[in-house]
Amino acid sequence: GVANINAAAALTMLSSSRNSTAASSLVSPSSPQQKPTNSMNTIISSSTQGRLDNLAAQNARSCRAGSYERKDSAVTKPLPKNLPVVPKERHIPAHKKKTCALTFPERLMSMLDYADEMKAKSDDPDNYCVTWLPEGGAFLVRDPKACAETVIPKFFKAVKFSSFARKLYRWGFHQIQRQDADAPSLPAGAIIFASEHFKRDARHEMVKMRSITVARQK
């Protein structure tokens, strides 16, 4: 009988202790708001850092997608994802991976291949906006405005032709005077571009081309 009484008393005391502990853990309406503990600060800091890391990763992916294109204030559209003409063979410098994005010279060569196809289908092929010269050592931009509106955006970011021309100069292209080129009579505003390592029938030479900005950094 005494043992049963002692056991009952022990159970009562244990229950009372648990209720007291639970009550003390609650914050009454009149109590001041508790300050975050160190563990809470760690959780909040980790959450904020996680969001910052996600934003940084997104920016990095965006930069990598156009890593070979220097940012230009005139850019109005992202790089096209599916090119009308894809090179059958890669011509890239030895230090680049075979899976890297197309280089500027590769895209330009694909653009001129596309222009040849469109020129052949055109009702007025002799006046198509951009084309190779007959010997394939230079290309002619007969109508810069039309070229910038209809051909360039299919392979590069949509820019004014002046911005595209600056890109050509950075990659070592130069203008050829009309009297020095084997070209038919040209309209005002037409431009002929050439580069030592950019030739229609010697595409492997493209691996020697470098952007001036990249060359200076090295």
One Martini backbone bead per residue (centre of mass of N, CA, C, O) as a GRO file, in nm:
protein
  218
    1GLY     BB    1   0.057   0.061  -0.022
    2VAL     BB    2   0.301   0.254   0.006
    3ALA     BB    3   0.414   0.204  -0.276
    4ASN     BB    4   0.168   0.312  -0.433
    5ILE     BB    5   0.173   0.597  -0.321
    6ASN     BB    6   0.463   0.672  -0.417
    7ALA     BB    7   0.409   0.629  -0.720
    8ALA     BB    8   0.184   0.839  -0.750
    9ALA     BB    9   0.353   1.082  -0.657
   10ALA     BB   10   0.567   1.065  -0.878
   11LEU     BB   11   0.377   1.108  -1.119
   12THR     BB   12   0.270   1.385  -1.034
   13MET     BB   13   0.544   1.535  -1.032
   14LEU     BB   14   0.619   1.481  -1.332
   15SER     BB   15   0.373   1.622  -1.460
   16SER     BB   16   0.421   1.902  -1.329
   17SER     BB   17   0.704   1.951  -1.452
   18ARG     BB   18   0.618   1.948  -1.753
   19ASN     BB   19   0.411   2.180  -1.744
   20SER     BB   20   0.612   2.396  -1.642
   21THR     BB   21   0.807   2.382  -1.884
   22ALA     BB   22   0.601   2.450  -2.110
   23ALA     BB   23   0.511   2.725  -1.995
   24SER     BB   24   0.798   2.864  -1.993
   25SER     BB   25   0.831   2.847  -2.319
   26LEU     BB   26   0.624   3.054  -2.333
   27VAL     BB   27   0.492   3.361  -2.466
   28SER     BB   28   0.351   3.615  -2.349
   29PRO     BB   29   0.180   3.895  -2.453
   30SER     BB   30   0.354   4.082  -2.237
   31SER     BB   31   0.605   3.986  -2.352
   32PRO     BB   32   0.888   4.026  -2.487
   33GLN     BB   33   1.054   3.990  -2.767
   34GLN     BB   34   1.256   3.764  -2.882
   35LYS     BB   35   1.566   3.709  -2.967
   36PRO     BB   36   1.761   3.590  -3.188
   37THR     BB   37   1.944   3.336  -3.221
   38ASN     BB   38   2.223   3.205  -3.353
   39SER     BB   39   2.068   2.989  -3.518
   40MET     BB   40   1.875   3.187  -3.656
   41ASN     BB   41   2.090   3.360  -3.795
   42THR     BB   42   2.204   3.128  -3.964
   43ILE     BB   43   1.948   3.070  -4.127
   44ILE     BB   44   1.911   3.351  -4.250
   45SER     BB   45   2.192   3.374  -4.379
   46SER     BB   46   2.169   3.119  -4.557
   47SER     BB   47   1.925   3.211  -4.723
   48THR     BB   48   2.051   3.468  -4.843
   49GLN     BB   49   2.301   3.330  -4.968
   50GLY     BB   50   2.142   3.145  -5.156
   51ARG     BB   51   2.022   3.368  -5.333
   52LEU     BB   52   2.292   3.491  -5.422
   53ASP     BB   53   2.404   3.233  -5.554
   54ASN     BB   54   2.181   3.208  -5.770
   55LEU     BB   55   2.236   3.479  -5.910
   56ALA     BB   56   2.532   3.423  -5.980
   57ALA     BB   57   2.476   3.172  -6.155
   58GLN     BB   58   2.299   3.313  -6.366
   59ASN     BB   59   2.513   3.519  -6.459
   60ALA     BB   60   2.724   3.314  -6.547
   61ARG     BB   61   2.554   3.176  -6.765
   62SER     BB   62   2.507   3.432  -6.933
   63CYS     BB   63   2.808   3.488  -6.992
   64ARG     BB   64   2.879   3.215  -7.124
   65ALA     BB   65   2.680   3.237  -7.368
   66GLY     BB   66   2.857   3.528  -7.440
   67SER     BB   67   3.180   3.510  -7.416
   68TYR     BB   68   3.258   3.591  -7.730
   69GLU     BB   69   3.079   3.844  -7.657
   70ARG     BB   70   3.084   4.163  -7.634
   71LYS     BB   71   2.939   4.396  -7.473
   72ASP     BB   72   2.657   4.590  -7.605
   73SER     BB   73   2.447   4.864  -7.611
   74ALA     BB   74   2.303   4.768  -7.898
   75VAL     BB   75   2.176   4.533  -7.781
   76THR     BB   76   1.841   4.358  -7.831
   77LYS     BB   77   1.926   4.049  -7.858
   78PRO     BB   78   1.973   3.738  -7.832
   79LEU     BB   79   2.116   3.468  -7.911
   80PRO     BB   80   2.081   3.244  -8.135
   81LYS     BB   81   2.008   2.900  -8.112
   82ASN     BB   82   1.922   2.846  -8.424
   83LEU     BB   83   2.091   2.792  -8.698
   84PRO     BB   84   2.057   2.785  -9.037
   85VAL     BB   85   2.379   2.733  -9.029
   86VAL     BB   86   2.597   2.458  -8.978
   87PRO     BB   87   2.894   2.353  -8.926
   88LYS     BB   88   3.063   2.059  -9.031
   89GLU     BB   89   3.334   2.201  -8.926
   90ARG     BB   90   3.579   2.264  -8.702
   91HIS     BB   91   3.761   2.593  -8.632
   92ILE     BB   92   3.989   2.585  -8.370
   93PRO     BB   93   4.177   2.645  -8.130
   94ALA     BB   94   4.370   2.443  -7.930
   95HIS     BB   95   4.267   2.573  -7.641
   96LYS     BB   96   3.996   2.470  -7.728
   97LYS     BB   97   3.709   2.316  -7.707
   98LYS     BB   98   3.498   2.125  -7.905
   99THR     BB   99   3.235   2.229  -7.721
  100CYS     BB  100   3.241   2.504  -7.790
  101ALA     BB  101   3.150   2.781  -7.892
  102LEU     BB  102   3.116   2.960  -8.149
  103THR     BB  103   3.301   3.148  -8.320
  104PHE     BB  104   3.312   3.425  -8.496
  105PRO     BB  105   3.425   3.306  -8.763
  106GLU     BB  106   3.221   3.072  -8.779
  107ARG     BB  107   2.966   3.245  -8.795
  108LEU     BB  108   3.048   3.409  -9.041
  109MET     BB  109   3.072   3.171  -9.235
  110SER     BB  110   2.777   3.080  -9.200
  111MET     BB  111   2.652   3.343  -9.298
  112LEU     BB  112   2.772   3.326  -9.591
  113ASP     BB  113   2.639   3.060  -9.662
  114TYR     BB  114   2.354   3.165  -9.630
  115ALA     BB  115   2.376   3.395  -9.835
  116ASP     BB  116   2.418   3.211 -10.080
  117GLU     BB  117   2.143   3.073 -10.062
  118MET     BB  118   1.969   3.335 -10.081
  119LYS     BB  119   2.084   3.437 -10.345
  120ALA     BB  120   1.988   3.193 -10.522
  121LYS     BB  121   1.670   3.264 -10.442
  122SER     BB  122   1.678   3.528 -10.560
  123ASP     BB  123   1.553   3.770 -10.786
  124ASP     BB  124   1.837   3.950 -10.710
  125PRO     BB  125   2.148   3.834 -10.684
  126ASP     BB  126   2.334   4.087 -10.764
  127ASN     BB  127   2.185   4.252 -10.495
  128TYR     BB  128   2.274   4.126 -10.254
  129CYS     BB  129   2.372   4.234  -9.940
  130VAL     BB  130   2.562   3.962  -9.913
  131THR     BB  131   2.898   3.851 -10.032
  132TRP     BB  132   3.114   3.696 -10.204
  133LEU     BB  133   3.376   3.709 -10.377
  134PRO     BB  134   3.482   3.526 -10.636
  135GLU     BB  135   3.768   3.435 -10.486
  136GLY     BB  136   3.712   3.422 -10.155
  137GLY     BB  137   3.892   3.671  -9.995
  138ALA     BB  138   3.615   3.832  -9.979
  139PHE     BB  139   3.350   4.052  -9.865
  140LEU     BB  140   3.026   4.189  -9.952
  141VAL     BB  141   2.852   4.488  -9.852
  142ARG     BB  142   2.600   4.631 -10.021
  143ASP     BB  143   2.373   4.642  -9.767
  144PRO     BB  144   2.395   4.720  -9.446
  145LYS     BB  145   2.100   4.749  -9.351
  146ALA     BB  146   1.989   4.477  -9.460
  147CYS     BB  147   2.195   4.299  -9.317
  148ALA     BB  148   2.118   4.388  -9.020
  149GLU     BB  149   1.806   4.288  -9.055
  150THR     BB  150   1.831   3.980  -9.213
  151VAL     BB  151   2.121   3.831  -9.129
  152ILE     BB  152   2.277   3.884  -8.863
  153PRO     BB  153   2.046   3.792  -8.648
  154LYS     BB  154   2.089   3.476  -8.720
  155PHE     BB  155   2.407   3.484  -8.573
  156PHE     BB  156   2.368   3.748  -8.406
  157LYS     BB  157   2.340   4.009  -8.244
  158ALA     BB  158   2.135   4.272  -8.256
  159VAL     BB  159   2.274   4.529  -8.461
  160LYS     BB  160   2.436   4.762  -8.576
  161PHE     BB  161   2.654   4.782  -8.829
  162SER     BB  162   2.876   4.940  -8.679
  163SER     BB  163   2.915   4.723  -8.458
  164PHE     BB  164   2.990   4.491  -8.647
  165ALA     BB  165   3.240   4.629  -8.771
  166ARG     BB  166   3.402   4.648  -8.508
  167LYS     BB  167   3.423   4.344  -8.475
  168LEU     BB  168   3.587   4.293  -8.728
  169TYR     BB  169   3.832   4.463  -8.646
  170ARG     BB  170   3.901   4.297  -8.387
  171TRP     BB  171   3.946   4.035  -8.598
  172GLY     BB  172   4.130   4.169  -8.850
  173PHE     BB  173   3.973   4.339  -9.032
  174HIS     BB  174   3.950   4.501  -9.357
  175GLN     BB  175   3.939   4.736  -9.594
  176ILE     BB  176   3.865   4.752  -9.943
  177GLN     BB  177   3.926   4.892 -10.217
  178ARG     BB  178   3.764   4.895 -10.508
  179GLN     BB  179   4.017   4.902 -10.702
  180ASP     BB  180   4.137   4.629 -10.545
  181ALA     BB  181   3.877   4.485 -10.643
  182ASP     BB  182   3.696   4.212 -10.790
  183ALA     BB  183   3.434   4.417 -10.863
  184PRO     BB  184   3.161   4.539 -10.921
  185SER     BB  185   2.961   4.776 -10.933
  186LEU     BB  186   2.902   5.001 -10.665
  187PRO     BB  187   2.731   5.124 -10.426
  188ALA     BB  188   2.668   5.337 -10.202
  189GLY     BB  189   2.807   5.196  -9.895
  190ALA     BB  190   2.979   4.983  -9.979
  191ILE     BB  191   3.162   4.692  -9.841
  192ILE     BB  192   3.496   4.554  -9.801
  193PHE     BB  193   3.609   4.249  -9.655
  194ALA     BB  194   3.926   4.139  -9.496
  195SER     BB  195   4.140   3.845  -9.426
  196GLU     BB  196   4.411   3.647  -9.406
  197HIS     BB  197   4.226   3.400  -9.240
  198PHE     BB  198   3.962   3.461  -9.439
  199LYS     BB  199   3.846   3.188  -9.641
  200ARG     BB  200   3.640   3.001  -9.823
  201ASP     BB  201   3.885   2.776  -9.925
  202ALA     BB  202   4.037   2.823  -9.611
  203ARG     BB  203   3.911   2.745  -9.313
  204HIS     BB  204   4.156   2.654  -9.135
  205GLU     BB  205   4.267   2.953  -9.089
  206MET     BB  206   4.081   3.044  -8.846
  207VAL     BB  207   4.267   2.947  -8.603
  208LYS     BB  208   4.448   3.227  -8.626
  209MET     BB  209   4.232   3.387  -8.505
  210ARG     BB  210   4.197   3.706  -8.319
  211SER     BB  211   4.115   3.899  -8.071
  212ILE     BB  212   4.237   4.190  -7.964
  213THR     BB  213   4.138   4.184  -7.668
  214VAL     BB  214   4.248   3.899  -7.604
  215ALA     BB  215   4.547   3.945  -7.684
  216ARG     BB  216   4.602   4.164  -7.467
  217GLN     BB  217   4.542   3.989  -7.214
  218LYS     BB  218   4.787   3.780  -7.291
   0.00000   0.00000   0.00000
